[in-house]
Coordinates of C-alpha atoms in Angstrom, one line a residue:
Chain A
M1 CA 73.1 -164.3 86.8
T2 CA 73.8 -162.8 90.1
T3 CA 77.0 -163.5 92.0
I4 CA 77.0 -166.9 93.5
H5 CA 77.8 -167.7 97.0
I6 CA 80.3 -170.5 97.8
E7 CA 80.4 -172.2 101.2
E8 CA 84.2 -172.8 101.2
T9 CA 85.5 -175.8 103.0
P10 CA 89.2 -175.8 103.4
H11 CA 89.5 -178.3 100.6
L12 CA 87.3 -176.4 98.2
C13 CA 89.1 -173.1 99.1
A14 CA 92.5 -174.7 98.4
V15 CA 91.4 -176.0 95.0
L16 CA 89.9 -172.6 94.1
R17 CA 93.2 -170.9 95.0
L18 CA 95.0 -173.0 92.4
A19 CA 92.2 -172.7 89.8
D20 CA 91.9 -168.9 90.2
T21 CA 95.7 -168.5 89.9
S22 CA 95.8 -170.5 86.7
L23 CA 92.9 -168.7 85.2
V24 CA 94.0 -165.2 86.1
L25 CA 97.5 -165.8 84.8
A26 CA 96.2 -167.4 81.6
H27 CA 94.1 -164.3 81.1
R28 CA 97.0 -162.0 81.5
L29 CA 99.1 -164.0 79.1
S30 CA 96.4 -164.1 76.5
E31 CA 96.5 -160.3 76.4
W32 CA 99.8 -160.7 74.6
C33 CA 98.3 -162.6 71.7
G34 CA 98.9 -160.6 68.5
H35 CA 101.0 -158.1 70.3
A36 CA 104.2 -160.0 71.2
P37 CA 107.7 -158.9 70.2
M38 CA 107.8 -161.6 67.6
L39 CA 105.5 -164.1 66.0
E40 CA 107.2 -167.0 67.8
E41 CA 106.4 -165.4 71.1
D42 CA 102.7 -164.8 70.1
L43 CA 102.6 -168.6 69.8
A44 CA 104.6 -169.5 72.8
L45 CA 102.8 -167.2 75.2
A46 CA 99.4 -168.4 73.9
N47 CA 100.6 -171.9 74.4
I48 CA 101.5 -171.3 78.0
A49 CA 98.1 -169.5 78.5
L50 CA 96.3 -172.5 77.0
D51 CA 98.1 -174.9 79.4
L52 CA 97.1 -172.7 82.3
L53 CA 93.6 -172.4 81.1
G54 CA 93.4 -176.1 80.8
Q55 CA 94.6 -176.5 84.4
A56 CA 92.1 -174.0 85.6
R57 CA 89.2 -175.8 83.9
L58 CA 90.1 -179.1 85.4
L59 CA 90.5 -177.5 88.8
Y60 CA 87.2 -175.7 88.6
Q61 CA 85.5 -178.9 87.6
H62 CA 87.1 -180.6 90.6
A63 CA 85.9 -177.7 92.8
A64 CA 82.4 -178.2 91.4
E65 CA 82.5 -181.9 92.4
L66 CA 83.8 -181.0 95.9
E67 CA 81.1 -178.5 96.4
G68 CA 78.4 -180.9 95.1
K69 CA 75.8 -178.3 94.1
G70 CA 75.8 -178.9 90.4
R71 CA 77.8 -175.9 89.5
T72 CA 80.0 -175.7 86.4
E73 CA 83.5 -174.4 85.8
D74 CA 82.0 -171.3 84.3
D75 CA 80.0 -170.5 87.4
F76 CA 83.2 -170.3 89.4
A77 CA 85.0 -168.2 86.7
Y78 CA 82.3 -165.9 85.7
L79 CA 79.9 -165.5 88.6
R80 CA 82.2 -164.7 91.5
D81 CA 83.3 -161.1 92.3
A82 CA 86.9 -160.1 93.1
P83 CA 86.7 -160.6 96.9
Q84 CA 85.7 -164.3 96.2
F85 CA 88.7 -164.9 94.0
R86 CA 91.5 -166.7 95.8
N87 CA 94.4 -166.4 93.4
Y88 CA 97.9 -165.3 94.4
L89 CA 98.3 -161.5 93.8
I90 CA 101.3 -162.0 91.5
A91 CA 99.0 -163.6 88.9
E92 CA 96.7 -160.6 88.6
L93 CA 99.2 -157.8 88.1
P94 CA 98.9 -156.2 84.6
R95 CA 101.0 -157.8 81.9
G96 CA 103.6 -155.0 81.8
D97 CA 106.3 -155.1 79.3
F98 CA 107.8 -158.4 78.0
A99 CA 110.4 -158.4 80.8
F100 CA 107.7 -158.2 83.4
T101 CA 105.7 -161.1 81.8
I102 CA 108.9 -163.2 81.5
V103 CA 110.1 -162.5 85.1
R104 CA 106.6 -163.2 86.5
Q105 CA 106.2 -166.5 84.5
T106 CA 109.6 -167.6 85.5
L107 CA 109.1 -167.0 89.2
V108 CA 105.6 -168.6 89.2
S109 CA 106.9 -171.6 87.2
A110 CA 109.9 -172.0 89.5
F111 CA 107.4 -172.3 92.4
F112 CA 104.8 -174.4 90.6
H113 CA 107.0 -176.9 89.0
P114 CA 108.2 -178.5 92.3
F115 CA 104.7 -177.8 93.7
W116 CA 102.9 -179.9 91.1
Q117 CA 105.7 -182.5 91.3
R118 CA 104.8 -183.0 95.0
A119 CA 101.1 -182.6 94.5
A120 CA 101.2 -185.5 92.1
G121 CA 101.4 -187.6 95.3
S122 CA 98.3 -186.0 96.8
R123 CA 95.7 -188.1 98.7
D124 CA 93.1 -186.3 96.6
A125 CA 93.3 -188.5 93.5
T126 CA 91.8 -186.0 91.1
L127 CA 94.2 -183.3 92.3
A128 CA 97.1 -185.8 91.9
A129 CA 96.1 -186.5 88.3
I130 CA 95.8 -182.8 87.5
A131 CA 99.2 -182.2 89.2
A132 CA 100.9 -184.9 87.1
K133 CA 99.7 -183.2 83.9
A134 CA 100.5 -179.7 85.1
E135 CA 104.0 -180.7 86.2
K136 CA 105.0 -181.6 82.6
E137 CA 103.5 -178.4 81.3
V138 CA 105.1 -176.1 83.9
A139 CA 108.5 -177.8 83.3
Y140 CA 108.2 -176.4 79.7
H141 CA 107.1 -173.0 80.9
L142 CA 110.0 -172.7 83.2
R143 CA 112.5 -173.8 80.5
H144 CA 111.0 -171.3 78.0
C145 CA 110.7 -168.3 80.3
G146 CA 113.9 -169.1 82.2
A147 CA 115.8 -169.0 78.8
W148 CA 114.3 -165.7 78.1
L149 CA 115.1 -164.4 81.5
V150 CA 118.8 -165.2 80.9
R151 CA 118.7 -163.7 77.4
L152 CA 117.1 -160.5 78.6
G153 CA 119.3 -160.2 81.7
D154 CA 122.5 -160.8 79.8
G155 CA 121.4 -159.1 76.5
T156 CA 121.6 -155.4 76.1
E157 CA 121.9 -152.6 78.7
E158 CA 118.2 -151.8 78.1
S159 CA 117.0 -155.3 78.5
H160 CA 119.1 -155.7 81.6
R161 CA 117.6 -152.6 83.1
R162 CA 114.0 -153.6 82.2
T163 CA 114.4 -157.1 83.6
L164 CA 115.9 -155.8 86.8
A165 CA 113.0 -153.4 87.2
A166 CA 110.5 -156.2 86.7
L167 CA 112.3 -158.3 89.2
D168 CA 112.3 -155.5 91.8
A169 CA 108.6 -155.0 91.2
L170 CA 107.6 -158.7 91.3
W171 CA 109.9 -160.0 94.1
P172 CA 107.7 -158.7 96.9
Y173 CA 104.8 -160.8 95.5
T174 CA 106.7 -164.1 95.9
G175 CA 106.3 -164.3 99.6
E176 CA 102.6 -165.1 99.3
L177 CA 103.5 -168.3 97.4
F178 CA 104.9 -169.7 100.7
E179 CA 102.2 -168.5 103.0
V180 CA 100.5 -171.2 105.1
D181 CA 97.2 -170.1 106.7
A182 CA 94.7 -172.4 108.4
V183 CA 93.4 -173.7 105.1
G184 CA 96.9 -174.4 103.9
R185 CA 97.8 -176.1 107.2
A186 CA 94.7 -178.3 107.1
M187 CA 95.5 -179.4 103.5
I188 CA 99.1 -180.1 104.4
D189 CA 98.1 -182.2 107.4
A190 CA 95.5 -184.1 105.3
G191 CA 98.2 -184.9 102.7
V192 CA 96.2 -183.0 100.0
L193 CA 98.8 -180.4 99.2
P194 CA 102.6 -180.1 99.7
D195 CA 104.1 -177.9 102.4
P196 CA 105.5 -174.9 100.6
E197 CA 108.5 -175.0 103.0
T198 CA 109.6 -178.2 101.2
I199 CA 109.4 -176.2 97.9
R200 CA 111.4 -173.2 99.1
P201 CA 114.9 -174.8 98.6
V202 CA 114.1 -175.9 95.0
F203 CA 112.6 -172.5 94.2
E204 CA 115.5 -170.7 95.6
A205 CA 118.0 -172.9 93.8
T206 CA 116.2 -172.4 90.4
V207 CA 115.9 -168.6 90.9
D208 CA 119.6 -168.3 92.0
R209 CA 120.8 -170.3 89.1
L210 CA 118.8 -168.3 86.5
L211 CA 119.6 -164.9 88.0
R212 CA 123.3 -165.8 88.0
E213 CA 123.2 -166.8 84.4
A214 CA 121.1 -163.6 83.6
T215 CA 123.8 -161.5 85.5
L216 CA 121.0 -160.1 87.7
P217 CA 121.4 -159.5 91.4
K218 CA 119.1 -161.4 93.7
P219 CA 116.7 -158.9 95.3
P220 CA 117.3 -158.3 99.0
A221 CA 114.9 -159.7 101.6
T222 CA 112.0 -157.2 101.7
W223 CA 108.4 -156.7 102.9
M224 CA 106.0 -159.1 101.1
H225 CA 102.5 -158.5 99.7
S226 CA 99.8 -160.7 101.0
G227 CA 96.0 -160.9 100.7
G228 CA 95.0 -162.8 97.5
L229 CA 94.4 -166.1 99.3
R230 CA 91.7 -164.4 101.5
G231 CA 90.3 -162.3 98.7
V232 CA 92.0 -159.0 99.4
H233 CA 93.3 -158.2 96.0
T234 CA 95.1 -155.4 94.1
E235 CA 93.1 -152.8 92.3
H236 CA 93.8 -154.6 89.0
L237 CA 91.7 -157.8 89.5
G238 CA 88.3 -156.0 89.6
H239 CA 89.0 -154.4 86.2
M240 CA 90.1 -157.8 84.8
L241 CA 87.0 -159.5 85.9
A242 CA 84.7 -156.7 84.7
V243 CA 86.1 -157.4 81.2
M244 CA 86.2 -161.1 81.5
Q245 CA 82.7 -161.5 83.0
H246 CA 81.0 -158.9 80.8
L247 CA 78.9 -161.2 78.7
Q248 CA 77.8 -163.6 81.5
R249 CA 76.8 -160.6 83.5
A250 CA 75.1 -158.7 80.7
Y251 CA 73.0 -161.7 79.6
P252 CA 72.2 -163.6 82.7
G253 CA 71.5 -167.3 82.2
A254 CA 72.3 -167.3 78.5
V255 CA 74.2 -170.3 77.1
W256 CA 77.2 -169.5 74.9
Chain B
M1 CA 93.3 -167.3 57.7
Y2 CA 93.4 -166.2 54.2
T3 CA 94.8 -164.9 51.0
Q4 CA 92.8 -162.6 48.9
A5 CA 93.0 -162.2 45.1
L6 CA 93.8 -158.5 45.1
N7 CA 94.9 -158.6 41.5
E8 CA 97.1 -155.6 41.4
A9 CA 99.4 -155.6 38.4
V10 CA 102.9 -157.1 38.9
E11 CA 105.7 -155.0 37.6
R12 CA 107.0 -156.3 34.4
P13 CA 110.2 -158.2 35.0
R14 CA 113.2 -156.4 33.6
V15 CA 114.8 -159.7 32.5
V16 CA 113.8 -161.2 29.2
E17 CA 113.3 -164.9 29.9
D18 CA 115.0 -167.5 27.7
P19 CA 112.2 -168.9 25.6
E20 CA 113.5 -172.5 25.8
K21 CA 113.6 -172.4 29.6
L22 CA 110.2 -170.8 29.6
A23 CA 108.8 -173.5 27.4
A24 CA 110.4 -176.3 29.6
F25 CA 109.0 -174.6 32.7
Q26 CA 105.5 -174.5 31.2
A27 CA 105.8 -178.1 30.2
R28 CA 106.5 -179.1 33.8
I29 CA 103.5 -177.1 35.0
D30 CA 101.3 -178.7 32.3
A31 CA 102.5 -182.1 33.5
E32 CA 101.4 -181.2 37.0
E33 CA 104.9 -181.3 38.3
K34 CA 105.6 -179.3 41.5
I35 CA 108.1 -176.5 41.2
E36 CA 110.6 -176.5 44.0
P37 CA 112.8 -173.7 45.5
N38 CA 116.0 -174.5 43.6
D39 CA 114.3 -175.1 40.3
W40 CA 114.5 -172.5 37.5
M41 CA 111.4 -170.3 37.4
P42 CA 110.5 -167.2 35.5
E43 CA 111.0 -164.0 37.4
A44 CA 107.3 -163.1 37.1
Y45 CA 106.3 -166.4 38.6
R46 CA 108.6 -165.8 41.5
R47 CA 107.3 -162.4 42.1
T48 CA 103.6 -163.4 41.8
L49 CA 104.2 -166.1 44.4
I50 CA 106.1 -163.8 46.8
R51 CA 103.3 -161.3 46.5
Q52 CA 100.6 -163.9 47.0
I53 CA 102.2 -165.9 49.8
S54 CA 103.3 -162.8 51.7
Q55 CA 99.9 -161.2 51.5
H56 CA 98.5 -164.5 52.8
A57 CA 101.0 -164.5 55.7
H58 CA 100.2 -160.8 56.5
S59 CA 96.5 -161.7 56.5
E60 CA 97.1 -164.4 59.0
V61 CA 99.0 -162.2 61.4
V62 CA 96.7 -159.1 61.0
G63 CA 93.7 -161.5 61.3
M64 CA 94.9 -162.3 64.9
L65 CA 93.8 -158.8 66.0
P66 CA 90.0 -158.7 65.3
E67 CA 89.6 -162.1 67.0
G68 CA 92.1 -161.3 69.8
N69 CA 89.7 -158.4 70.5
W70 CA 87.4 -161.0 72.2
L71 CA 90.0 -163.2 73.9
T72 CA 89.5 -161.4 77.2
R73 CA 85.7 -161.4 76.9
A74 CA 85.0 -164.9 75.6
P75 CA 81.8 -166.0 77.4
S76 CA 82.9 -169.4 78.7
L77 CA 86.2 -171.1 79.5
K78 CA 85.7 -173.5 76.7
R79 CA 85.1 -170.7 74.2
K80 CA 88.1 -168.8 75.6
A81 CA 90.4 -171.9 75.1
A82 CA 89.0 -172.6 71.6
L83 CA 89.5 -168.9 70.5
L84 CA 93.0 -168.8 71.9
A85 CA 93.9 -172.0 70.2
K86 CA 92.4 -170.7 66.9
I87 CA 94.3 -167.4 67.0
Q88 CA 97.4 -169.4 67.8
D89 CA 96.8 -171.5 64.7
E90 CA 96.5 -168.3 62.6
G91 CA 99.9 -167.2 64.0
G92 CA 101.3 -170.6 63.1
H93 CA 100.0 -170.2 59.6
G94 CA 101.6 -166.9 59.3
L95 CA 105.0 -168.3 60.4
Y96 CA 104.6 -171.2 58.0
L97 CA 103.7 -169.0 55.1
Y98 CA 106.6 -166.5 55.8
A99 CA 108.8 -169.5 55.7
A100 CA 107.3 -170.6 52.4
A101 CA 107.9 -167.1 51.0
E102 CA 111.5 -167.2 52.2
T103 CA 112.2 -170.2 49.9
L104 CA 111.7 -167.7 47.1
G105 CA 114.6 -165.6 48.2
V106 CA 113.0 -162.9 50.2
S107 CA 113.4 -162.5 54.0
R108 CA 110.6 -162.5 56.5
E109 CA 111.9 -159.2 58.0
E110 CA 111.8 -157.5 54.6
L111 CA 108.2 -158.7 54.0
Y112 CA 107.1 -157.7 57.5
E113 CA 108.7 -154.2 57.1
Q114 CA 106.6 -153.8 54.0
L115 CA 103.5 -154.6 55.9
L116 CA 104.3 -152.2 58.7
A117 CA 105.2 -149.5 56.2
G118 CA 101.7 -149.9 54.7
K119 CA 103.2 -151.0 51.4
A120 CA 102.0 -154.6 51.4
K121 CA 98.4 -155.7 51.2
Y122 CA 96.5 -158.1 53.4
S123 CA 92.9 -159.4 53.2
S124 CA 90.4 -156.5 53.4
I125 CA 88.2 -158.5 55.7
F126 CA 90.3 -157.8 58.8
N127 CA 89.7 -154.1 58.5
Y128 CA 86.2 -154.6 59.8
P129 CA 85.6 -154.5 63.5
T130 CA 84.5 -157.3 65.8
L131 CA 81.7 -155.7 67.8
T132 CA 79.9 -158.5 69.5
W133 CA 80.6 -162.1 70.4
A134 CA 78.6 -163.2 67.4
D135 CA 81.3 -161.6 65.2
I136 CA 83.6 -164.4 66.4
G137 CA 81.1 -166.9 65.2
C138 CA 80.8 -165.1 61.9
I139 CA 84.5 -164.9 61.3
G140 CA 84.8 -168.7 61.8
W141 CA 81.8 -169.6 59.8
L142 CA 82.1 -167.1 56.9
V143 CA 85.7 -165.8 56.8
D144 CA 87.3 -169.2 57.5
G145 CA 84.6 -170.7 55.2
A146 CA 85.6 -168.4 52.4
A147 CA 89.3 -169.1 53.2
I148 CA 88.7 -172.8 52.7
M149 CA 87.0 -172.3 49.4
N150 CA 89.9 -170.3 48.2
Q151 CA 92.6 -172.5 49.7
I152 CA 91.5 -176.0 48.9
P153 CA 92.6 -175.5 45.3
L154 CA 95.8 -174.0 46.5
C155 CA 96.7 -177.4 48.0
R156 CA 97.4 -178.3 44.3
T157 CA 99.1 -175.1 43.4
S158 CA 102.2 -175.5 41.3
Y159 CA 104.7 -174.2 43.8
G160 CA 105.7 -177.1 46.1
P161 CA 106.3 -175.3 49.5
Y162 CA 103.1 -173.3 49.1
A163 CA 101.0 -176.3 48.2
R164 CA 102.3 -178.3 51.2
A165 CA 101.8 -175.4 53.6
M166 CA 98.2 -175.1 52.4
I167 CA 97.4 -178.8 53.0
R168 CA 98.1 -178.4 56.7
I169 CA 96.5 -174.9 56.9
C170 CA 93.3 -176.2 55.2
K171 CA 92.8 -178.9 57.8
E172 CA 93.0 -176.3 60.6
E173 CA 90.8 -173.8 58.8
S174 CA 88.1 -176.4 58.4
F175 CA 88.1 -177.0 62.1
H176 CA 87.8 -173.3 62.7
Q177 CA 84.9 -173.1 60.3
R178 CA 83.0 -175.7 62.2
Q179 CA 83.8 -174.0 65.5
G180 CA 82.5 -170.8 64.1
Y181 CA 79.3 -172.3 62.8
E182 CA 78.8 -174.0 66.2
I183 CA 79.0 -170.6 67.9
M184 CA 76.4 -169.3 65.5
L185 CA 74.2 -172.4 66.1
T186 CA 74.4 -171.9 69.9
L187 CA 73.4 -168.3 69.6
C188 CA 70.6 -169.0 67.2
R189 CA 69.2 -171.6 69.6
G190 CA 69.7 -169.3 72.6
T191 CA 67.7 -166.3 73.8
P192 CA 66.0 -163.8 71.3
E193 CA 68.8 -161.4 72.2
Q194 CA 71.4 -163.9 71.2
K195 CA 69.7 -164.7 67.9
A196 CA 69.5 -160.9 67.2
M197 CA 73.2 -160.7 67.9
A198 CA 73.8 -163.5 65.4
Q199 CA 71.7 -161.8 62.7
D200 CA 73.3 -158.5 63.2
A201 CA 76.7 -160.0 62.8
L202 CA 75.7 -161.8 59.6
N203 CA 74.4 -158.5 58.3
R204 CA 77.7 -156.9 58.8
W205 CA 80.0 -159.8 57.7
W206 CA 78.1 -161.2 54.6
W207 CA 79.2 -158.7 52.0
P208 CA 82.8 -158.3 53.2
A209 CA 83.0 -162.1 53.1
L210 CA 82.0 -162.1 49.5
M211 CA 84.6 -159.5 48.7
M212 CA 87.2 -161.8 50.1
F213 CA 87.3 -163.6 46.7
G214 CA 88.6 -160.4 45.1
P215 CA 87.3 -158.3 42.2
P216 CA 85.1 -159.8 39.5
D217 CA 86.7 -161.8 36.7
S218 CA 85.9 -159.0 34.3
E219 CA 88.2 -156.7 36.2
S220 CA 90.9 -159.2 36.9
V221 CA 94.4 -158.0 36.1
H222 CA 96.3 -161.3 35.8
T223 CA 94.1 -164.2 36.6
E224 CA 94.8 -165.6 33.2
Q225 CA 98.6 -165.8 33.8
S226 CA 98.2 -167.3 37.2
M227 CA 95.8 -169.9 35.9
R228 CA 98.3 -170.8 33.1
W229 CA 101.0 -171.2 35.8
K230 CA 98.5 -173.2 38.0
I231 CA 99.1 -170.8 40.9
K232 CA 95.4 -170.3 40.7
R233 CA 93.0 -173.0 39.6
F234 CA 89.6 -171.3 39.7
T235 CA 88.6 -167.7 39.0
N236 CA 87.5 -165.3 41.7
D237 CA 83.8 -165.4 40.5
E238 CA 83.9 -169.2 40.4
L239 CA 85.1 -169.5 44.0
R240 CA 82.6 -166.8 45.1
Q241 CA 79.8 -168.7 43.6
K242 CA 80.9 -172.0 45.3
F243 CA 81.0 -170.2 48.6
V244 CA 77.5 -168.7 48.2
D245 CA 76.1 -172.0 47.2
A246 CA 77.6 -173.7 50.2
T247 CA 76.7 -171.0 52.7
V248 CA 73.1 -170.0 51.9
P249 CA 71.6 -173.3 53.1
Q250 CA 73.8 -173.1 56.2
A251 CA 72.2 -169.7 57.0
H252 CA 68.8 -171.1 56.4
Y253 CA 69.5 -173.9 58.8
L254 CA 70.4 -171.3 61.4
G255 CA 67.2 -169.5 60.8
L256 CA 69.1 -166.4 59.7
T257 CA 68.4 -164.1 56.8
I258 CA 71.1 -163.3 54.3
P259 CA 71.2 -159.5 53.9
D260 CA 70.6 -159.6 50.2
P261 CA 67.1 -158.9 48.9
E262 CA 68.1 -160.1 45.4
L263 CA 69.3 -163.5 46.6
R264 CA 67.3 -166.2 44.7
Y265 CA 67.8 -169.8 43.8
D266 CA 68.3 -170.5 40.1
E267 CA 66.5 -173.8 39.4
A268 CA 68.1 -174.1 36.0
T269 CA 71.7 -174.0 37.1
G270 CA 71.3 -175.0 40.8
H271 CA 73.2 -171.9 41.9
W272 CA 72.2 -169.2 44.4
R273 CA 72.2 -165.9 42.5
Y274 CA 73.3 -162.9 44.6
G275 CA 72.9 -159.2 44.3
K276 CA 75.4 -156.6 43.3
I277 CA 78.5 -156.3 45.4
D278 CA 79.6 -152.8 46.4
W279 CA 83.0 -152.8 44.7
E280 CA 83.5 -149.2 45.6
E281 CA 83.6 -150.3 49.3
F282 CA 86.1 -153.0 48.5
K283 CA 88.4 -150.6 46.7
R284 CA 88.1 -148.1 49.5
V285 CA 89.0 -150.7 52.2
I286 CA 91.9 -152.0 50.1
A287 CA 93.1 -148.5 49.6
G288 CA 93.3 -148.0 53.4
F289 CA 89.9 -146.5 54.2
G290 CA 88.1 -149.3 56.0
P291 CA 86.8 -149.0 59.5
C292 CA 89.9 -150.4 61.1
N293 CA 92.8 -150.2 58.7
R294 CA 94.5 -147.6 60.8
E295 CA 94.0 -149.4 64.1
R296 CA 95.2 -152.7 62.7
L297 CA 98.5 -151.4 61.3
E298 CA 99.0 -149.2 64.4
A299 CA 98.6 -152.2 66.6
K300 CA 101.1 -154.2 64.7
R301 CA 103.6 -151.3 64.5
K302 CA 103.2 -150.7 68.2
A303 CA 103.9 -154.3 69.0
H304 CA 106.9 -154.3 66.7
E305 CA 108.3 -151.1 68.2
E306 CA 107.7 -152.2 71.7
G307 CA 109.3 -155.5 71.0
R308 CA 112.4 -154.0 69.4
W309 CA 114.5 -154.1 72.6
V310 CA 113.5 -157.8 73.1
R311 CA 114.7 -158.8 69.6
E312 CA 117.9 -156.7 70.1
A313 CA 118.5 -158.4 73.5
A314 CA 118.1 -161.9 71.9
L315 CA 120.6 -161.0 69.2
A316 CA 123.1 -159.5 71.7
Y317 CA 122.9 -162.5 73.9
A318 CA 123.4 -164.9 71.0
A319 CA 126.5 -162.9 69.9
K320 CA 127.9 -163.1 73.5
Q321 CA 127.3 -166.8 73.6
R322 CA 129.1 -167.3 70.3
A323 CA 132.0 -165.2 71.5
R324 CA 132.2 -167.3 74.7
A325 CA 132.1 -170.6 72.9
M326 CA 134.9 -169.3 70.6
A327 CA 137.0 -168.2 73.6
Q328 CA 136.5 -171.5 75.3
K329 CA 137.5 -173.4 72.1
I330 CA 140.6 -171.3 71.8
A331 CA 141.5 -171.8 75.5
A332 CA 141.1 -175.5 75.1
E333 CA 143.4 -175.7 72.1

């Protein structure tokens, strides 16, 4: 099937941003399956990936309803090209080492836990229901990954060094989480999504506490990456989609 | 996923068992009592179980790799979620089985080192490559199907922890088997290209699946002893026949051809008679010369090596925490 064209209303765009972020992050986590440092983490990372994949599916189904053109969750996932993906850049970065994955998942969860908590009061009833489910899941992700962040930061010299390097690499991608463009503003004003500024203090407090426990310094204020929300991605997303969408692209219209 | 009757000889135990204890042990087995970790057991029984359970555990964790090969390419979100959940189940089975083996006085680390060193065996089936999406269907349908045939009797095996682990594992495997068959059904009802993909996968997986039951009874090294101890309840050939009888009609329903020109239905016995299995291939793959033996072990070694610093960090942190708790306690006193 050829690439589909989506007429994005602000509401649809906002839902796709969340859906794409969950899917892309689930995909990256799933790359660990069978290759984690210990069997327990094979299971745990797969579990987190499954939660995120479940969130993505619900969000795509909601997007399909909002669009009202009879599309399916798979159309959104498999038949859009990279510039049409709306995920935060932090989600698409390659999995890196275990420290990179843990730091990323901790930062993202530290943002999304309060985000979903607030979104559970959304005027969009479907989104509110998805948020209520996601909030419980992300609370666990934060607990699990936060505990690892502390272990790695306060573990050995090597683990400290690796975790610090991951934090330095990932921190410049956290600014995008708080970006509010015209779509974001419209959704905040309509009571569909929370204002990220209300999330910032909770995010900061969580990160500060974990970094302190992990004996890691807080990264200094720095230039922040941006672009994912408007489809300007890193070089990595195209490769990820080429793999992910391979069968749907090679056998157009086939049912799997 | 699965244990395989590899049937290599167990070293003779150095200890000479007390005949009275041995007789009492056999009486318990004969009375269908479960043997528990703290019960007396002959050394050879212990060793046979450690070997079998650990091979089974290794098979589960190595088996995560060929299926994991399609995680990033699963053709729909539903399939991606189901596959991820399935592989996660396999990892869980591995964990469960290592824990069962540990009740026999061997550590998981020791067993895992044996796997990585290439000294331990795992099911030969995972040394075959997954080349198309249909292979994921075939693994569920045939490999998990064969696993179930072999493992249902293990739910009644004489060693308690192993039997209990198998009950749970079998439930999940049967779910996997149905999922795999459903993938095959979808492909066979799909486009001609998809149907060809399904046939090609069956062609490649059929014979390796039959080999999963281990060498023929005529070449079995210690089936007899395992049967007497009720570790095993059916012979390799009996289980293989059950599998063939169950699977051939399923293939026909899919409209697929079993790649065995000698396959025929025996009216007199009600069994499907199959052609000659290439045991040379089986021995070769077990000996390390299958298409993916090297890759599978390399992948596991790489993950283990790359994860070393993580495990060290976790231990170092735990030690620090203990020291801190101790210091606090002393300060409080």
